[in-house]
Coordinates of C-alpha atoms and ligand atoms in Angstrom, one line a residue:
M1 CA -110.2 -108.1 300.1
D2 CA -111.4 -111.9 301.8
W3 CA -109.0 -114.6 301.9
L4 CA -111.0 -116.3 299.1
G5 CA -110.6 -113.1 296.9
L6 CA -106.8 -113.4 298.0
L7 CA -106.4 -116.2 297.2
C8 CA -108.2 -116.0 293.7
N9 CA -107.4 -113.4 293.5
R10 CA -102.8 -115.2 293.7
L11 CA -103.7 -117.7 292.0
M12 CA -105.3 -116.9 288.5
I13 CA -103.8 -116.0 285.0
P14 CA -107.1 -115.5 283.5
I15 CA -107.1 -116.7 279.6
V16 CA -105.1 -120.0 280.7
Q17 CA -107.8 -121.3 283.6
N18 CA -110.5 -120.4 281.1
S19 CA -108.6 -122.2 278.3
S20 CA -108.6 -126.1 280.6
K21 CA -112.2 -125.6 280.2
F22 CA -111.5 -127.4 275.6
G23 CA -108.8 -129.5 276.4
D24 CA -108.4 -132.4 273.9
A25 CA -110.5 -129.0 271.9
I26 CA -107.8 -127.7 268.5
A27 CA -106.7 -124.3 270.3
I28 CA -103.5 -124.0 267.6
I29 CA -103.0 -124.8 263.8
D30 CA -99.4 -124.4 262.4
S31 CA -97.1 -125.0 260.2
D32 CA -96.2 -128.0 262.4
G33 CA -100.1 -128.9 262.5
S34 CA -102.9 -129.0 265.0
H35 CA -102.2 -128.6 268.9
S36 CA -104.9 -128.7 271.6
Y37 CA -105.5 -126.8 274.1
A38 CA -104.6 -129.6 276.2
A39 CA -101.4 -130.0 274.4
L40 CA -101.1 -125.6 275.0
N41 CA -101.7 -126.0 278.5
R42 CA -99.0 -128.9 279.5
Q43 CA -96.5 -127.4 277.4
A44 CA -96.6 -124.2 278.7
R45 CA -96.3 -125.9 282.3
E46 CA -93.5 -128.2 281.7
I47 CA -91.6 -124.4 280.9
A48 CA -93.2 -122.5 282.9
H49 CA -90.8 -125.7 285.6
A50 CA -88.4 -125.2 283.7
I51 CA -87.7 -121.4 284.0
C52 CA -89.0 -121.5 287.5
S53 CA -85.4 -124.5 288.3
R54 CA -84.3 -121.8 287.2
G55 CA -84.4 -118.8 289.3
V56 CA -86.3 -115.9 287.5
T57 CA -89.0 -114.6 288.9
G58 CA -90.8 -112.1 288.3
Q59 CA -88.9 -110.1 285.8
P60 CA -88.7 -109.5 281.7
I61 CA -88.4 -112.4 279.4
L62 CA -87.2 -112.3 276.4
Y63 CA -89.3 -114.5 273.5
L64 CA -87.8 -114.5 269.6
F65 CA -90.1 -117.6 268.3
H66 CA -91.6 -117.7 264.6
S67 CA -96.2 -117.2 264.8
G68 CA -96.8 -120.8 266.4
F69 CA -97.8 -122.5 268.5
S70 CA -95.0 -122.4 270.9
Y71 CA -94.4 -119.0 270.8
V72 CA -97.2 -119.3 271.9
A73 CA -95.9 -122.6 274.7
V74 CA -93.4 -120.1 275.8
Q75 CA -95.7 -116.8 276.3
W76 CA -97.9 -118.2 279.1
G77 CA -94.7 -120.3 280.7
I78 CA -93.3 -117.9 281.7
W79 CA -96.5 -116.3 282.9
L80 CA -97.4 -119.6 284.6
S81 CA -93.5 -118.6 285.8
G82 CA -95.2 -114.9 287.3
N83 CA -92.8 -113.6 284.3
M84 CA -93.2 -110.7 282.5
A85 CA -93.5 -111.9 278.8
V86 CA -91.5 -109.5 276.1
P87 CA -91.8 -110.9 272.6
L88 CA -89.2 -109.7 270.0
H89 CA -90.5 -109.7 266.1
T90 CA -88.9 -111.8 264.4
A91 CA -87.2 -109.4 262.0
Y92 CA -85.2 -107.2 264.3
T93 CA -81.8 -106.4 263.6
R94 CA -78.7 -106.9 265.9
H95 CA -79.6 -103.1 266.5
E96 CA -82.9 -103.6 267.8
I97 CA -81.8 -106.7 269.9
D98 CA -79.1 -104.9 271.9
Y99 CA -81.7 -102.2 272.6
L100 CA -83.9 -104.4 273.8
I101 CA -81.3 -106.1 276.6
K102 CA -80.2 -103.3 277.8
D103 CA -83.5 -101.8 277.8
T104 CA -85.4 -104.3 279.4
G105 CA -81.9 -105.6 282.2
A106 CA -83.6 -109.1 281.3
S107 CA -81.9 -111.9 282.1
L108 CA -83.2 -114.5 280.1
F109 CA -84.3 -115.1 276.5
I110 CA -86.3 -117.9 275.0
Y111 CA -85.8 -118.5 270.9
H112 CA -86.5 -121.0 268.5
Q113 CA -83.9 -123.0 266.6
S114 CA -84.9 -122.7 263.7
L115 CA -83.8 -118.2 264.9
K116 CA -80.8 -119.4 266.7
S117 CA -78.4 -117.7 263.8
Q118 CA -79.8 -113.9 264.7
I119 CA -78.8 -114.2 268.3
E120 CA -76.0 -116.1 268.1
Y121 CA -73.9 -113.0 268.6
L122 CA -75.5 -113.0 271.7
Q123 CA -73.2 -116.4 273.2
N124 CA -70.6 -114.7 275.4
Q125 CA -72.5 -112.1 277.2
S126 CA -74.4 -111.4 279.8
I127 CA -77.8 -112.5 279.0
Q128 CA -78.2 -116.3 279.8
L129 CA -78.9 -118.4 275.9
I130 CA -81.9 -120.5 276.1
E131 CA -83.2 -122.6 273.2
E132 CA -86.9 -123.9 273.4
E133 CA -86.3 -127.4 273.2
E134 CA -84.5 -126.7 276.7
L135 CA -87.1 -126.0 278.1
T136 CA -90.3 -128.0 277.1
T137 CA -88.0 -132.1 278.9
P138 CA -90.4 -133.2 281.2
A139 CA -87.9 -133.6 284.4
H140 CA -88.8 -130.7 285.3
S141 CA -92.0 -131.0 286.6
S142 CA -92.0 -131.7 290.1
N143 CA -92.1 -128.8 292.0
K144 CA -94.9 -125.8 292.4
L145 CA -95.4 -123.4 290.3
P146 CA -95.3 -119.7 291.9
G147 CA -98.4 -117.3 292.6
V148 CA -99.8 -115.0 289.4
S149 CA -102.0 -112.8 290.7
L150 CA -103.7 -111.0 288.6
K151 CA -101.8 -107.4 289.4
D152 CA -99.1 -108.7 288.6
N153 CA -97.0 -107.9 284.8
A154 CA -98.0 -109.9 282.2
L155 CA -97.0 -108.9 279.3
M156 CA -94.7 -105.5 277.9
I157 CA -95.2 -104.1 273.8
Y158 CA -92.2 -102.4 272.2
T159 CA -93.5 -99.0 270.6
S160 CA -92.4 -96.0 269.1
G161 CA -92.9 -92.2 270.3
T162 CA -92.6 -88.3 269.5
T163 CA -89.4 -90.0 272.5
G164 CA -87.8 -91.3 270.9
N165 CA -86.7 -94.6 271.3
P166 CA -89.4 -97.4 271.7
K167 CA -90.4 -97.7 274.9
G168 CA -92.2 -100.7 276.8
V169 CA -95.2 -100.8 277.4
V170 CA -96.1 -102.8 280.8
I171 CA -99.0 -104.2 281.3
S172 CA -100.8 -106.4 284.0
H173 CA -102.9 -109.7 284.2
E174 CA -105.5 -107.7 284.8
Q175 CA -105.2 -105.0 281.9
L176 CA -105.3 -108.2 279.4
D177 CA -108.0 -110.0 280.3
T178 CA -110.0 -106.2 280.1
Q179 CA -108.9 -106.1 277.0
I180 CA -110.7 -109.5 276.0
L181 CA -113.6 -109.0 277.7
S182 CA -113.8 -106.4 275.7
L183 CA -113.2 -107.5 272.7
S184 CA -115.0 -110.6 273.6
E185 CA -118.4 -108.9 274.8
A186 CA -117.9 -106.5 271.5
W187 CA -117.1 -108.8 268.1
E188 CA -119.0 -111.6 270.2
W189 CA -116.2 -114.0 270.3
K190 CA -117.6 -117.7 270.1
R191 CA -115.5 -122.1 270.6
S192 CA -117.4 -122.1 266.7
D193 CA -114.9 -119.4 265.4
R194 CA -111.8 -119.6 263.4
I195 CA -109.4 -117.0 262.8
L196 CA -106.1 -116.8 260.4
N197 CA -103.7 -114.7 262.2
V198 CA -100.7 -113.6 259.4
L199 CA -99.9 -110.9 261.7
P200 CA -96.3 -110.1 263.6
M201 CA -96.7 -111.1 267.4
H202 CA -94.5 -108.3 268.2
H203 CA -97.6 -106.3 268.7
V204 CA -101.2 -105.8 270.0
H205 CA -103.4 -106.8 266.7
G206 CA -101.4 -109.2 266.6
V207 CA -100.9 -111.2 270.2
V208 CA -104.2 -110.2 271.6
N209 CA -106.9 -108.4 269.9
I210 CA -106.6 -112.0 267.9
T211 CA -104.3 -115.3 270.0
C212 CA -105.8 -113.8 272.5
C213 CA -109.0 -113.3 272.2
A214 CA -109.0 -116.7 270.4
L215 CA -107.1 -119.3 272.7
Y216 CA -109.8 -117.3 275.7
N217 CA -112.4 -117.4 273.8
G218 CA -112.7 -121.3 272.7
A219 CA -111.6 -120.7 269.0
V220 CA -110.0 -122.1 266.6
L221 CA -106.8 -120.3 265.7
E222 CA -105.0 -121.0 263.1
M223 CA -101.3 -118.8 263.3
Q224 CA -99.1 -118.3 260.0
S225 CA -95.7 -116.8 260.4
R226 CA -96.0 -114.7 256.7
F227 CA -98.6 -112.9 255.4
E228 CA -99.3 -114.1 251.8
P229 CA -102.4 -113.1 250.9
A230 CA -102.5 -116.3 248.2
Y231 CA -102.7 -118.3 251.6
V232 CA -105.2 -115.8 252.9
A233 CA -107.4 -116.0 249.9
E234 CA -107.0 -120.4 250.0
R235 CA -108.5 -120.3 253.9
M236 CA -111.4 -118.3 253.3
A237 CA -112.0 -119.9 249.5
S238 CA -112.1 -123.2 251.8
G239 CA -115.6 -121.9 254.0
E240 CA -113.9 -123.0 257.3
L241 CA -112.8 -119.5 258.3
T242 CA -115.5 -117.2 260.3
L243 CA -113.2 -114.6 261.5
F244 CA -111.1 -111.8 260.4
M245 CA -108.7 -108.9 261.3
A246 CA -105.2 -107.2 260.2
V247 CA -104.1 -103.8 259.0
P248 CA -105.9 -101.5 256.1
T249 CA -102.6 -102.5 253.9
V250 CA -103.2 -106.3 254.2
Y251 CA -106.6 -105.6 253.0
H252 CA -105.1 -103.4 250.5
K253 CA -102.9 -106.2 249.4
L254 CA -105.5 -108.5 249.3
I255 CA -107.6 -106.9 246.6
Q256 CA -103.9 -106.5 244.9
H257 CA -104.6 -110.2 244.2
F258 CA -107.8 -110.9 243.3
E259 CA -107.7 -109.1 240.4
K260 CA -105.3 -110.7 239.0
L261 CA -107.1 -114.6 239.9
N262 CA -110.1 -115.3 236.9
R263 CA -113.3 -116.6 237.3
E264 CA -113.4 -118.8 239.4
E265 CA -110.6 -118.7 241.0
R266 CA -112.5 -115.2 242.4
H267 CA -115.6 -117.4 242.7
Q268 CA -114.3 -119.6 245.0
W269 CA -112.5 -116.9 247.0
Q270 CA -116.2 -115.2 247.1
K271 CA -118.5 -118.4 247.6
G272 CA -115.5 -119.2 250.9
M273 CA -115.7 -115.5 252.7
K274 CA -119.4 -116.0 252.9
S275 CA -119.8 -118.3 256.3
M276 CA -117.1 -115.9 257.2
R277 CA -119.1 -114.0 259.9
L278 CA -116.6 -110.9 260.8
M279 CA -113.8 -109.6 259.1
V280 CA -111.6 -106.3 261.5
S281 CA -109.5 -103.6 260.4
G282 CA -106.7 -101.7 262.3
S283 CA -103.7 -100.2 263.7
A284 CA -104.4 -97.3 261.3
A285 CA -106.5 -95.3 258.7
L286 CA -108.3 -96.9 256.8
P287 CA -109.5 -96.2 253.2
I288 CA -112.3 -95.5 252.2
P289 CA -111.3 -96.8 248.8
T290 CA -110.3 -100.0 250.4
F291 CA -113.6 -99.8 252.6
D292 CA -115.4 -99.4 249.6
R293 CA -113.6 -102.3 247.2
W294 CA -113.4 -105.2 249.5
K295 CA -117.0 -105.4 249.7
V296 CA -117.2 -105.6 246.4
V297 CA -114.7 -108.3 246.5
S298 CA -115.7 -110.0 249.9
G299 CA -119.6 -108.6 250.4
H300 CA -118.6 -108.3 253.7
T301 CA -118.9 -104.5 255.8
L302 CA -115.4 -104.2 257.9
L303 CA -115.6 -103.1 261.4
E304 CA -112.8 -100.3 261.5
R305 CA -111.9 -99.9 265.1
Y306 CA -109.2 -97.9 267.2
G307 CA -106.5 -98.9 269.2
M308 CA -103.2 -98.3 270.9
T309 CA -100.4 -100.9 273.1
E310 CA -101.2 -98.0 275.3
I311 CA -105.0 -98.7 275.9
G312 CA -105.6 -101.2 273.9
M313 CA -108.2 -100.8 271.9
A314 CA -110.7 -98.1 272.1
L315 CA -113.4 -97.8 269.9
S316 CA -115.2 -99.9 267.6
N317 CA -118.1 -99.5 265.3
P318 CA -120.8 -102.2 266.0
L319 CA -121.3 -105.7 265.0
H320 CA -124.2 -104.9 264.7
G321 CA -125.6 -102.3 263.7
E322 CA -124.1 -99.9 261.2
R323 CA -120.7 -100.0 260.1
R324 CA -119.6 -96.1 259.8
V325 CA -117.4 -95.7 256.4
G326 CA -113.9 -93.9 258.4
S327 CA -115.3 -93.8 261.7
V328 CA -114.8 -95.4 264.6
G329 CA -117.3 -95.8 266.2
F330 CA -117.5 -95.8 269.9
P331 CA -116.1 -97.1 273.2
L332 CA -115.5 -100.4 273.5
P333 CA -117.2 -101.9 277.0
F334 CA -114.9 -101.4 279.6
V335 CA -113.4 -97.9 278.4
E336 CA -114.3 -94.1 279.6
V337 CA -113.0 -91.4 276.7
K338 CA -113.2 -87.7 277.1
I339 CA -112.2 -85.0 273.8
V340 CA -110.3 -82.3 275.5
D341 CA -108.7 -78.7 274.0
D342 CA -105.5 -77.8 274.1
N343 CA -106.1 -76.9 277.6
G344 CA -106.8 -79.1 278.1
E345 CA -110.9 -79.3 279.1
E346 CA -113.6 -81.4 277.9
I347 CA -115.5 -80.6 274.7
S348 CA -119.0 -81.7 275.1
E349 CA -119.8 -79.9 271.8
T350 CA -119.8 -81.9 268.4
D351 CA -118.1 -82.1 265.9
I352 CA -114.9 -80.5 267.3
A353 CA -112.1 -81.4 267.0
G354 CA -109.6 -81.9 269.9
E355 CA -107.3 -84.5 271.8
L356 CA -109.2 -88.1 272.7
Y357 CA -108.0 -88.8 276.7
V358 CA -108.9 -92.4 277.3
R359 CA -109.1 -94.1 280.8
G360 CA -110.2 -97.4 281.9
K361 CA -108.7 -101.1 282.6
T362 CA -107.6 -101.9 279.7
V363 CA -104.8 -98.3 280.5
F364 CA -102.0 -99.9 281.0
K365 CA -99.3 -99.9 284.5
H366 CA -97.0 -97.7 283.1
Y367 CA -93.9 -97.7 280.2
W368 CA -90.1 -99.7 281.7
N369 CA -88.5 -97.6 283.9
K370 CA -90.1 -94.5 282.6
S371 CA -91.4 -93.0 285.6
E372 CA -90.9 -89.1 283.6
E373 CA -92.3 -90.5 280.8
T374 CA -95.2 -92.4 282.3
A375 CA -96.5 -89.7 284.3
A376 CA -96.5 -87.6 281.4
A377 CA -98.9 -90.0 279.6
F378 CA -101.1 -89.4 281.7
A379 CA -103.9 -85.8 283.2
D380 CA -105.1 -86.4 285.9
G381 CA -105.5 -90.5 285.7
W382 CA -106.8 -89.7 281.8
F383 CA -103.9 -91.8 278.7
K384 CA -103.5 -89.0 276.7
T385 CA -104.1 -90.8 273.6
G386 CA -102.1 -87.9 271.1
D387 CA -105.2 -88.6 268.3
V388 CA -106.8 -86.3 267.7
V389 CA -110.5 -86.5 267.0
E390 CA -114.4 -84.6 266.4
K391 CA -117.9 -86.6 267.7
S392 CA -120.7 -86.9 265.7
N393 CA -123.2 -86.1 266.8
D394 CA -125.0 -89.5 266.8
G395 CA -121.5 -90.8 269.2
Y396 CA -119.4 -92.8 266.0
F397 CA -116.3 -90.4 266.7
K398 CA -113.5 -90.3 263.9
I399 CA -109.6 -90.1 263.7
L400 CA -108.5 -86.6 261.9
G401 CA -104.7 -87.3 262.8
R402 CA -101.8 -86.9 265.4
K403 CA -100.6 -84.1 267.3
S404 CA -97.4 -85.4 266.4
S405 CA -96.1 -84.9 262.9
D406 CA -93.2 -87.5 264.4
I407 CA -95.3 -90.8 264.6
I408 CA -95.5 -92.8 261.6
K409 CA -98.3 -95.6 260.8
S410 CA -96.8 -97.3 258.0
G411 CA -97.9 -100.9 257.1
G412 CA -99.9 -100.6 260.6
Y413 CA -96.7 -99.6 262.2
K414 CA -96.1 -96.9 264.6
I415 CA -92.6 -96.0 263.8
S416 CA -90.9 -92.7 265.6
A417 CA -88.9 -90.7 263.3
L418 CA -86.9 -89.4 266.0
A419 CA -85.7 -93.1 266.6
I420 CA -85.1 -94.0 262.4
E421 CA -82.5 -89.6 262.6
N422 CA -81.4 -90.9 265.6
V423 CA -79.8 -94.1 263.8
L424 CA -79.3 -92.4 260.5
L425 CA -76.9 -89.6 262.3
T426 CA -74.7 -92.7 264.1
H427 CA -73.1 -92.7 259.8
E428 CA -69.6 -91.2 260.1
R429 CA -71.2 -89.5 257.1
I430 CA -74.8 -87.6 258.0
S431 CA -74.3 -84.4 259.4
E432 CA -78.2 -83.6 259.4
C433 CA -81.4 -85.5 258.9
A434 CA -85.0 -85.4 258.8
V435 CA -87.4 -88.2 259.1
V436 CA -91.3 -87.6 257.9
A437 CA -93.8 -89.7 256.3
L438 CA -95.0 -89.3 252.7
P439 CA -99.2 -89.9 252.3
D440 CA -99.2 -93.6 249.6
V441 CA -102.2 -95.7 248.6
V442 CA -99.8 -99.2 250.5
W443 CA -98.6 -98.4 253.0
G444 CA -100.9 -95.5 254.6
E445 CA -97.2 -93.5 255.2
T446 CA -93.4 -94.8 253.8
I447 CA -90.9 -93.2 255.3
A448 CA -88.5 -90.4 254.3
V449 CA -85.5 -88.7 255.0
A450 CA -83.6 -85.5 254.0
I451 CA -79.5 -86.1 254.5
V452 CA -77.4 -83.7 254.5
G453 CA -74.2 -85.3 253.8
T454 CA -72.1 -86.6 251.5
V455 CA -73.4 -90.7 252.2
L456 CA -74.5 -92.1 249.0
Q457 CA -78.1 -93.6 248.6
S458 CA -76.5 -97.2 248.2
E459 CA -74.6 -97.2 250.6
L460 CA -77.3 -96.5 253.4
H461 CA -79.6 -98.9 251.8
E462 CA -77.2 -101.6 252.3
W463 CA -76.0 -99.8 256.1
M464 CA -79.5 -99.3 256.9
K465 CA -79.6 -103.3 257.0
D466 CA -78.5 -104.8 260.1
K467 CA -80.0 -101.5 261.5
L468 CA -83.5 -100.9 261.0
A469 CA -86.2 -103.8 261.1
V470 CA -87.2 -103.6 257.1
Y471 CA -90.1 -101.5 257.9
K472 CA -88.6 -98.4 259.4
Q473 CA -86.5 -98.9 256.2
P474 CA -86.2 -94.7 254.8
R475 CA -88.2 -96.0 250.9
H476 CA -87.6 -92.2 249.8
F477 CA -84.4 -90.1 250.1
V478 CA -83.6 -86.0 249.3
F479 CA -79.5 -84.5 249.4
V480 CA -79.7 -81.5 250.5
K481 CA -77.1 -77.9 251.6
H482 CA -79.5 -77.7 254.3
L483 CA -82.3 -78.3 256.0
P484 CA -85.5 -75.7 256.2
R485 CA -86.0 -73.9 259.7
N486 CA -87.2 -71.8 260.9
A487 CA -85.7 -68.5 263.5
M488 CA -85.0 -70.9 265.9
G489 CA -83.7 -73.3 264.8
K490 CA -86.1 -76.2 264.9
I491 CA -87.1 -78.8 261.5
L492 CA -89.9 -77.5 259.5
K493 CA -90.8 -81.1 259.1
Q494 CA -93.9 -79.7 257.3
E495 CA -91.6 -77.9 254.6
V496 CA -89.5 -81.7 254.3
K497 CA -91.9 -83.5 252.9
E498 CA -92.2 -80.4 250.4
L499 CA -88.1 -82.0 249.4
F500 CA -90.1 -84.5 248.4
K501 CA -92.9 -83.4 245.5
Ligands
MCA1 C1 -92.2 -103.7 253.9 N1 -91.6 -102.9 252.3 C2 -92.7 -101.7 253.1 C3 -92.8 -101.4 255.0 N2 -93.1 -102.8 255.0 N3 -92.0 -100.6 252.1 C4 -92.7 -99.5 252.4 N4 -92.9 -99.3 253.8 C5 -93.0 -100.1 254.5 N5 -93.3 -100.6 255.5 C6 -92.0 -103.5 251.4 C7 -90.1 -104.5 252.5 O1 -89.0 -104.1 251.8 C8 -90.4 -105.9 250.4 O2 -90.1 -104.8 249.3 C9 -92.1 -105.5 250.5 O3 -91.9 -104.8 251.2 C10 -92.7 -107.0 250.8 O4 -92.1 -106.8 252.3 P1 -93.2 -108.0 253.1 O5 -92.7 -108.0 254.8 O6 -92.3 -108.6 252.4 O7 -94.2 -107.0 253.0 P2 -95.4 -107.6 253.6 O8 -95.2 -109.6 253.6 O9 -96.5 -107.7 252.5 O10 -96.0 -106.7 254.9 C11 -96.9 -105.9 255.0 C12 -97.6 -106.3 255.9 C13 -96.3 -106.4 257.2 C14 -98.1 -107.4 256.3 C15 -99.0 -105.4 255.9 O11 -96.2 -104.9 256.8 C16 -97.3 -106.2 258.4 O12 -97.1 -106.7 259.4 N6 -98.2 -104.8 258.9 C17 -99.0 -105.5 260.5 C18 -98.5 -104.0 261.0 C19 -98.6 -104.8 262.6 O13 -99.1 -105.4 263.3 N7 -99.2 -103.6 263.3 C20 -100.3 -103.7 264.4 C21 -99.1 -102.9 265.7 P3 -89.0 -105.8 247.6 O14 -90.3 -107.2 247.8 O15 -88.4 -104.8 247.3 O16 -88.0 -106.2 248.7 S1 -100.8 -102.5 267.0 C22 -101.6 -101.3 266.9 O17 -100.6 -100.0 266.0 C23 -102.7 -100.7 268.2 C24 -102.4 -101.7 269.3 C25 -103.5 -101.2 266.8 O18 -104.4 -100.2 266.9 O19 -104.1 -102.4 266.4
AMP2 P1 -99.7 -98.8 268.1 O1 -98.3 -97.4 268.8 O2 -98.4 -99.3 267.0 O3 -100.8 -98.9 268.7 O4 -100.2 -97.0 266.8 C1 -101.1 -96.6 268.0 C2 -102.0 -95.8 267.1 O5 -102.4 -96.3 265.3 C3 -103.1 -94.5 268.1 O6 -102.5 -93.8 268.2 C4 -103.3 -93.9 266.2 O7 -102.9 -93.2 265.5 C5 -103.3 -94.9 264.8 N1 -104.2 -96.3 265.3 C6 -104.7 -97.1 265.5 N2 -105.6 -98.3 265.1 C7 -106.4 -96.6 263.9 C8 -108.2 -95.9 262.8 N3 -108.9 -96.9 263.0 N4 -107.7 -94.9 262.7 C9 -106.7 -94.9 262.4 N5 -105.1 -94.7 263.1 C10 -105.3 -95.4 264.1

């Protein structure tokens, strides 16, 4: 690389750099009001200076915020200070927060004052807790910010896998930028776009697909910290939104809400949706009845796409052209895919099922501090998704399922059956347990557990509350004397599912 290339590389965080040209245009609208791009840049820089003054650089920094302006300002502040942003979910329990502190080894934890009670218990521990307000006093602004390279770590999102405890997926600024560019091109993001985000801010869907893409393109981002169907309906009815992106459960719940409205309310909502240009569904399989019903309700053909924390988005139905129900379309820009058989050989024929492998600049760097798991996740530079797919003769990909039954998708959240089992097994009156997914109309899948032990279901509900975030808590219980096992002693999860029929 020549000196100019090197210089550019050392100075750029593409999304921050790009956003500076949008000046006083509105970047974010949240419960506190409207915030311009200029204000976002200013606040992020203040925060970056304050972080630098604490001598923290090149490290993971945890942050706990509701979805809103402060969340983004802190995220960008962490980037500008040369550190890696690790978002936490406001629904995380102590048990989950403790795990993330330990796994990241982070020394700094930034939080919003409104969430103080959730992390006060950490006060006497070694991690430094900082309220956002402490970082936004202009006193720090005199020193220069460090250079940040495109290869530096930008974001770490925790995801569940087949190996139990969540793993930190690290992406660089270059990988994040490529993910943003890929979606900007495919879905034609524009400055005139306006999107409402109702998704949580600790996963790729809400963080990258919505928030980063909106702010990279100079669009208006409305951030809502909770999903409330009536509020979404109201915002869509306003006719101001151009885009909406969500998981299938959200569309299902919006349909349920629509069914409860009177004629006039329905009409208003439908009228407002006419000016929207695109609605996207992803993170879990979109059921055909939801696709069909939403078309009648909204007049929109949902664009279904497929992604994963480790790779960002990989496949998408076209913006222009046929959006095929039950399919996730074609490889996105900058994404290379192949389908392989059980021997790792590429399948070139159509309509033959195999595992999806993905390669390209959108693919993550590594799992945090897990070199063995990282190595095992790749084959010759291709990331092995664990998802079983097939390709039609006209090139559309279809997701058929997952290789492992220990991965559950509930409400769009990926949950490891093994991780839930590990938590339940810490209960002194549970000797064995097996967690499985049951099909569910609203949630896609719900979590069910078969338990060997003397614990009562009623006490278990209370016990789980401070150990598992609400979306990870089992909803169906069966108490048995023995779990079904094969001759080798392995639990037969398919037979466990039968116990709930
Ligand atoms: C909550 N409840 C559940 C579940 N979650 N019941 C069964 N299964 C669940 N998973 C119960 C609660 O206990 C409560 O019960 C009631 O449902 C309402 O809970 P609440 O939290 O208020 O639900 P909600 O606000 O309506 O949430 C639904 C939601 C949420 C908005 C769909 O689950 C969500 O934000 N999901 C999105 C997750 C996401 O962003 N995934 C993307 C991962 P009660 O009323 O009895 O108290 S990224 C990814 O997958 C890749 C990269 C990709 O491709 O995008
Ligand atoms: P996560 O770990 O939260 O990134 O979840 C990624 C997983 O979600 C993928 O490996 C798929 O199993 C699933 N997924 C994402 N989008 C879709 C989709 N459109 N259809 C089916 N499964 C999906």
